[in-house]
């Protein structure tokens, strides 16, 4: 049952080493004004202003990309961009990315890039000793950073943002899976679970939705409409085509499980090599 639920609540998956790092990485605390700057009020103001300016530029870039590319083109572009920060491409250039320094004299940006590198390397070892510089940002802000390949952020900053997005996704998955199990145990149904997953999908940034199978939302809606009871093997209206519980599990896995990060990276590198 957990397998079935997880197949619907997966975010962008990664390599096995990445998944271990993300699962072991816990968010120490949400970003606060005290965290965003030093005790000096001017420094704090500068920090917020700098990041806000970058976030606004990233949002504009992604909005333009979404508006000008077809769904297939957007998915292809997103896969190519993601291949820069995960999978074989990332690790092949890791030394370069670890030494990457922003082209600026702004000490705040230099410090954040250094912190991002320290974080991703620490998290890869399963350590919680380093704080993610993007902890607490919204899912949309994180997605914009991850997909901004303009040079506004270092590769390790984008990777750090992806860790935080995956951490938030994992928190949601744990909650929705638990609720789904409770629904099944009490009623034999998963209708509320599928509704929660569909709502979550619709709330994702468009650029992330592009990575899901085209039939993902319609498939979820059909399961909601079916209102299937997995104990009695009957649909809610007792007239629609019925499937056994095991058939539904295998169907869920085969149709809706996301591609692995390795496959994504390979496909993206084949179709559109990112600029190093």
Short mmCIF file of C-alpha atoms in Angstrom, two decimals:
data_model
loop_
_atom_site.label_atom_id
_atom_site.label_comp_id
_atom_site.label_asym_id
_atom_site.label_seq_id
_atom_site.Cartn_x
_atom_site.Cartn_y
_atom_site.Cartn_z
CA UNK A 1 0.00 0.00 0.00
CA UNK A 2 2.82 2.41 0.84
CA UNK A 3 4.31 1.68 -2.56
CA UNK A 4 1.11 2.70 -4.27
CA UNK A 5 0.79 5.93 -2.35
CA UNK A 6 4.43 6.83 -2.89
CA UNK A 7 4.11 6.35 -6.62
CA UNK A 8 1.67 9.24 -6.67
CA UNK A 9 3.43 11.52 -4.20
CA UNK A 10 6.95 11.48 -5.61
CA UNK A 11 8.63 14.73 -6.49
CA UNK A 12 11.58 14.81 -8.86
CA UNK A 13 13.58 11.74 -7.93
CA UNK A 14 17.36 11.56 -7.71
CA UNK A 15 20.19 9.12 -7.68
CA UNK A 16 20.36 6.75 -4.71
CA UNK A 17 23.13 8.79 -3.07
CA UNK A 18 21.10 11.98 -3.44
CA UNK A 19 18.00 10.35 -1.94
CA UNK A 20 19.99 9.17 1.08
CA UNK A 21 21.43 12.64 1.58
CA UNK A 22 18.04 14.31 1.35
CA UNK A 23 16.35 11.87 3.71
CA UNK A 24 19.09 12.31 6.28
CA UNK A 25 19.13 16.07 5.95
CA UNK A 26 16.74 17.75 8.35
CA UNK A 27 15.81 21.37 8.35
CA UNK A 28 17.24 22.88 11.53
CA UNK A 29 14.94 25.87 11.52
CA UNK A 30 12.88 28.00 9.20
CA UNK A 31 14.52 31.12 7.84
CA UNK A 32 13.95 34.11 10.07
CA UNK A 33 15.05 37.70 9.92
CA UNK A 34 17.67 36.86 12.49
CA UNK A 35 19.05 34.16 10.21
CA UNK A 36 19.00 36.28 7.08
CA UNK A 37 21.43 38.85 8.35
CA UNK A 38 23.95 39.63 11.02
CA UNK A 39 23.25 41.60 14.16
CA UNK A 40 24.03 44.71 12.14
CA UNK A 41 20.72 46.09 10.84
CA UNK A 42 22.32 47.51 7.66
CA UNK A 43 23.80 44.12 6.82
CA UNK A 44 20.44 42.44 7.36
CA UNK A 45 18.71 44.92 5.08
CA UNK A 46 21.34 44.37 2.39
CA UNK A 47 20.94 40.60 2.60
CA UNK A 48 17.17 40.69 2.13
CA UNK A 49 17.41 43.23 -0.68
CA UNK A 50 20.04 41.24 -2.57
CA UNK A 51 18.17 37.96 -2.40
CA UNK A 52 14.85 39.62 -3.22
CA UNK A 53 16.37 41.19 -6.33
CA UNK A 54 17.74 37.83 -7.44
CA UNK A 55 14.44 36.08 -6.79
CA UNK A 56 12.57 38.68 -8.83
CA UNK A 57 14.98 38.22 -11.75
CA UNK A 58 14.64 34.43 -11.53
CA UNK A 59 10.84 34.65 -11.47
CA UNK A 60 10.89 36.80 -14.61
CA UNK A 61 13.22 34.38 -16.38
CA UNK A 62 11.09 31.35 -15.56
CA UNK A 63 7.83 33.13 -16.42
CA UNK A 64 9.21 33.99 -19.85
CA UNK A 65 10.37 30.40 -20.36
CA UNK A 66 6.96 29.01 -19.44
CA UNK A 67 5.19 31.54 -21.68
CA UNK A 68 7.32 30.93 -24.78
CA UNK A 69 7.87 27.15 -24.73
CA UNK A 70 5.38 24.40 -25.51
CA UNK A 71 4.81 21.80 -22.76
CA UNK A 72 7.14 19.34 -24.51
CA UNK A 73 9.80 22.00 -25.03
CA UNK A 74 9.47 23.12 -21.42
CA UNK A 75 9.93 19.55 -20.17
CA UNK A 76 12.99 19.08 -22.39
CA UNK A 77 14.53 22.37 -21.27
CA UNK A 78 13.84 21.66 -17.61
CA UNK A 79 15.46 18.22 -17.83
CA UNK A 80 18.54 19.77 -19.43
CA UNK A 81 18.78 22.44 -16.74
CA UNK A 82 18.32 19.91 -13.94
CA UNK A 83 21.05 17.71 -15.40
CA UNK A 84 23.53 20.42 -14.44
CA UNK A 85 22.87 19.99 -10.73
CA UNK A 86 22.24 16.26 -10.34
CA UNK A 87 23.30 12.87 -11.62
CA UNK A 88 26.41 12.05 -13.62
CA UNK A 89 26.88 15.52 -15.10
CA UNK A 90 27.04 17.15 -11.68
CA UNK A 91 29.52 14.68 -10.21
CA UNK A 92 31.70 14.79 -13.32
CA UNK A 93 32.14 18.52 -12.73
CA UNK A 94 31.99 18.53 -8.94
CA UNK A 95 35.47 19.93 -8.36
CA UNK A 96 34.65 22.83 -10.68
CA UNK A 97 31.35 23.51 -8.95
CA UNK A 98 32.86 23.31 -5.46
CA UNK A 99 35.37 25.99 -6.40
CA UNK A 100 32.85 28.18 -8.23
CA UNK A 101 32.78 31.77 -6.95
CA UNK A 102 30.18 34.39 -7.94
CA UNK A 103 31.50 37.15 -10.17
CA UNK A 104 30.90 39.86 -7.60
CA UNK A 105 32.53 41.78 -4.79
CA UNK A 106 29.35 41.55 -2.71
CA UNK A 107 30.51 39.71 0.39
CA UNK A 108 26.99 38.54 1.15
CA UNK A 109 26.76 36.71 -2.18
CA UNK A 110 30.24 35.27 -1.75
CA UNK A 111 29.39 34.01 1.72
CA UNK A 112 26.11 32.46 0.56
CA UNK A 113 27.82 30.60 -2.28
CA UNK A 114 30.42 29.29 0.17
CA UNK A 115 27.68 28.24 2.57
CA UNK A 116 25.79 26.45 -0.21
CA UNK A 117 28.86 24.41 -1.13
CA UNK A 118 29.49 23.56 2.52
CA UNK A 119 25.85 22.51 2.87
CA UNK A 120 25.60 20.25 -0.19
CA UNK A 121 28.85 18.50 0.70
CA UNK A 122 27.79 18.07 4.32
CA UNK A 123 24.32 16.83 3.35
CA UNK A 124 25.85 14.34 0.93
CA UNK A 125 27.56 12.75 3.92
CA UNK A 126 24.30 12.63 5.87
CA UNK A 127 25.35 15.44 8.19
CA UNK A 128 23.12 18.19 9.55
CA UNK A 129 26.01 20.41 10.62
CA UNK A 130 25.59 22.99 7.87
CA UNK A 131 22.54 25.19 7.34
CA UNK A 132 20.91 25.41 3.95
CA UNK A 133 21.06 29.09 2.89
CA UNK A 134 17.66 28.70 1.20
CA UNK A 135 15.85 26.98 4.04
CA UNK A 136 12.31 28.25 4.46
CA UNK A 137 11.82 29.78 1.00
CA UNK A 138 8.58 28.96 -0.78
CA UNK A 139 8.34 26.08 -3.23
CA UNK A 140 7.98 28.49 -6.15
CA UNK A 141 11.01 30.54 -5.09
CA UNK A 142 13.08 27.38 -4.72
CA UNK A 143 11.94 26.11 -8.12
CA UNK A 144 12.91 29.41 -9.73
CA UNK A 145 16.39 29.22 -8.22
CA UNK A 146 16.85 25.59 -9.25
CA UNK A 147 15.84 26.30 -12.85
CA UNK A 148 17.72 29.60 -13.22
CA UNK A 149 20.74 28.69 -15.33
CA UNK A 150 21.55 32.30 -16.20
CA UNK A 151 24.49 32.51 -13.81
CA UNK A 152 22.60 34.39 -11.11
CA UNK A 153 23.40 31.54 -8.72
CA UNK A 154 26.27 29.10 -8.53
CA UNK A 155 25.54 25.48 -9.39
CA UNK A 156 25.88 24.49 -5.73
CA UNK A 157 23.43 27.23 -4.74
CA UNK A 158 20.91 25.77 -7.17
CA UNK A 159 21.63 22.30 -5.82
CA UNK A 160 21.13 23.54 -2.26
CA UNK A 161 17.78 25.02 -3.31
CA UNK A 162 16.81 21.67 -4.83
CA UNK A 163 17.60 19.94 -1.55
CA UNK A 164 15.25 22.28 0.30
CA UNK A 165 12.51 21.75 -2.30
CA UNK A 166 12.93 18.00 -1.97
CA UNK A 167 12.89 18.26 1.81
CA UNK A 168 9.58 20.13 1.68
CA UNK A 169 8.25 17.57 -0.80
CA UNK A 170 9.30 14.74 1.50
CA UNK A 171 7.53 16.37 4.46
CA UNK A 172 4.35 16.58 2.39
CA UNK A 173 4.71 12.99 1.19
CA UNK A 174 4.99 11.68 4.75
CA UNK A 175 1.83 13.54 5.77
CA UNK A 176 -0.26 12.62 2.74
CA UNK A 177 0.85 8.98 2.83
CA UNK A 178 -0.08 8.71 6.51
CA UNK A 179 -3.47 10.27 5.81
CA UNK A 180 -3.94 7.91 2.86
CA UNK A 181 -3.20 4.88 4.98
CA UNK A 182 -5.69 6.05 7.59
CA UNK A 183 -8.31 6.55 4.89
CA UNK A 184 -7.74 3.08 3.50
CA UNK A 185 -7.77 1.44 6.93
CA UNK A 186 -11.02 3.14 7.90
CA UNK A 187 -12.97 2.94 4.64
CA UNK A 188 -11.08 0.83 2.13
CA UNK A 189 -10.90 3.84 -0.18
CA UNK A 190 -8.16 6.24 -1.34
CA UNK A 191 -10.36 8.95 -2.82
CA UNK A 192 -9.31 11.67 -0.39
CA UNK A 193 -5.69 10.68 -0.89
CA UNK A 194 -5.93 11.03 -4.67
CA UNK A 195 -7.70 14.38 -4.20
CA UNK A 196 -4.87 15.64 -1.98
CA UNK A 197 -2.27 14.49 -4.50
CA UNK A 198 -4.10 16.19 -7.37
CA UNK A 199 -4.42 19.43 -5.40
CA UNK A 200 -0.71 19.28 -4.60
CA UNK A 201 0.16 18.73 -8.24
CA UNK A 202 -1.96 21.69 -9.35
CA UNK A 203 -0.17 23.88 -6.78
CA UNK A 204 3.28 23.01 -8.12
CA UNK A 205 5.08 25.55 -10.32
CA UNK A 206 4.28 25.02 -13.99
CA UNK A 207 7.90 24.20 -14.73
CA UNK A 208 7.72 21.28 -12.29
CA UNK A 209 4.37 20.06 -13.60
CA UNK A 210 6.00 19.75 -17.03
CA UNK A 211 8.13 16.86 -15.71
CA UNK A 212 5.12 14.70 -14.86
CA UNK A 213 3.45 12.36 -17.37
CA UNK A 214 0.88 14.15 -19.52
CA UNK A 215 -1.95 11.96 -18.21
CA UNK A 216 -0.98 12.42 -14.55
CA UNK A 217 -3.77 14.85 -13.58
CA UNK A 218 -6.48 13.17 -15.65
CA UNK A 219 -5.54 9.77 -14.26
CA UNK A 220 -5.84 11.07 -10.72
CA UNK A 221 -9.18 12.70 -11.50
CA UNK A 222 -10.50 9.45 -12.94
CA UNK A 223 -9.58 7.63 -9.73
CA UNK A 224 -11.28 10.34 -7.69
CA UNK A 225 -14.42 10.03 -9.81
CA UNK A 226 -14.33 6.22 -9.55
CA UNK A 227 -14.32 6.41 -5.72
CA UNK A 228 -13.03 2.85 -5.68
CA UNK A 229 -13.21 0.63 -2.59
CA UNK A 230 -10.15 -1.62 -2.46
CA UNK A 231 -11.69 -3.96 0.09
CA UNK A 232 -14.87 -4.73 -1.79
CA UNK A 233 -13.35 -4.24 -5.26
CA UNK A 234 -16.27 -2.00 -6.16
CA UNK A 235 -16.45 1.51 -7.52
CA UNK A 236 -18.47 4.14 -5.72
CA UNK A 237 -21.34 3.94 -8.22
CA UNK A 238 -20.95 0.15 -8.54
CA UNK A 239 -21.18 0.40 -12.34
CA UNK A 240 -17.78 1.43 -13.65
CA UNK A 241 -15.05 -0.98 -14.63
CA UNK A 242 -13.44 -2.51 -11.56
CA UNK A 243 -9.84 -3.52 -10.93
CA UNK A 244 -8.38 -5.68 -8.22
CA UNK A 245 -6.33 -4.00 -5.55
CA UNK A 246 -3.06 -5.51 -6.87
CA UNK A 247 -3.88 -4.50 -10.43
CA UNK A 248 -4.36 -0.93 -9.25
CA UNK A 249 -0.98 -0.98 -7.50
CA UNK A 250 0.91 -2.18 -10.57
CA UNK A 251 -1.02 0.22 -12.78
CA UNK A 252 -0.09 3.11 -10.51
CA UNK A 253 3.57 2.19 -10.55
CA UNK A 254 3.84 1.65 -14.28
CA UNK A 255 2.00 4.80 -15.34
CA UNK A 256 2.89 7.42 -12.78
CA UNK A 257 6.32 6.73 -11.31
CA UNK A 258 8.70 9.54 -12.22
CA UNK A 259 11.94 8.89 -14.12
CA UNK A 260 15.09 8.50 -12.06
CA UNK A 261 17.52 11.39 -11.93
CA UNK A 262 20.09 9.31 -13.82
CA UNK A 263 17.67 8.66 -16.68
CA UNK A 264 16.65 12.31 -16.70
CA UNK A 265 20.27 13.45 -16.82
CA UNK A 266 21.11 11.00 -19.61
CA UNK A 267 18.13 12.06 -21.71
CA UNK A 268 18.80 15.73 -21.14
CA UNK A 269 22.48 15.43 -22.00
CA UNK A 270 21.61 13.55 -25.18
CA UNK A 271 18.98 16.04 -26.31
CA UNK A 272 20.46 19.32 -25.10
CA UNK A 273 23.93 19.56 -23.60
CA UNK A 274 24.06 22.27 -20.92
CA UNK A 275 26.76 24.90 -21.22
CA UNK A 276 29.62 24.31 -18.78
#
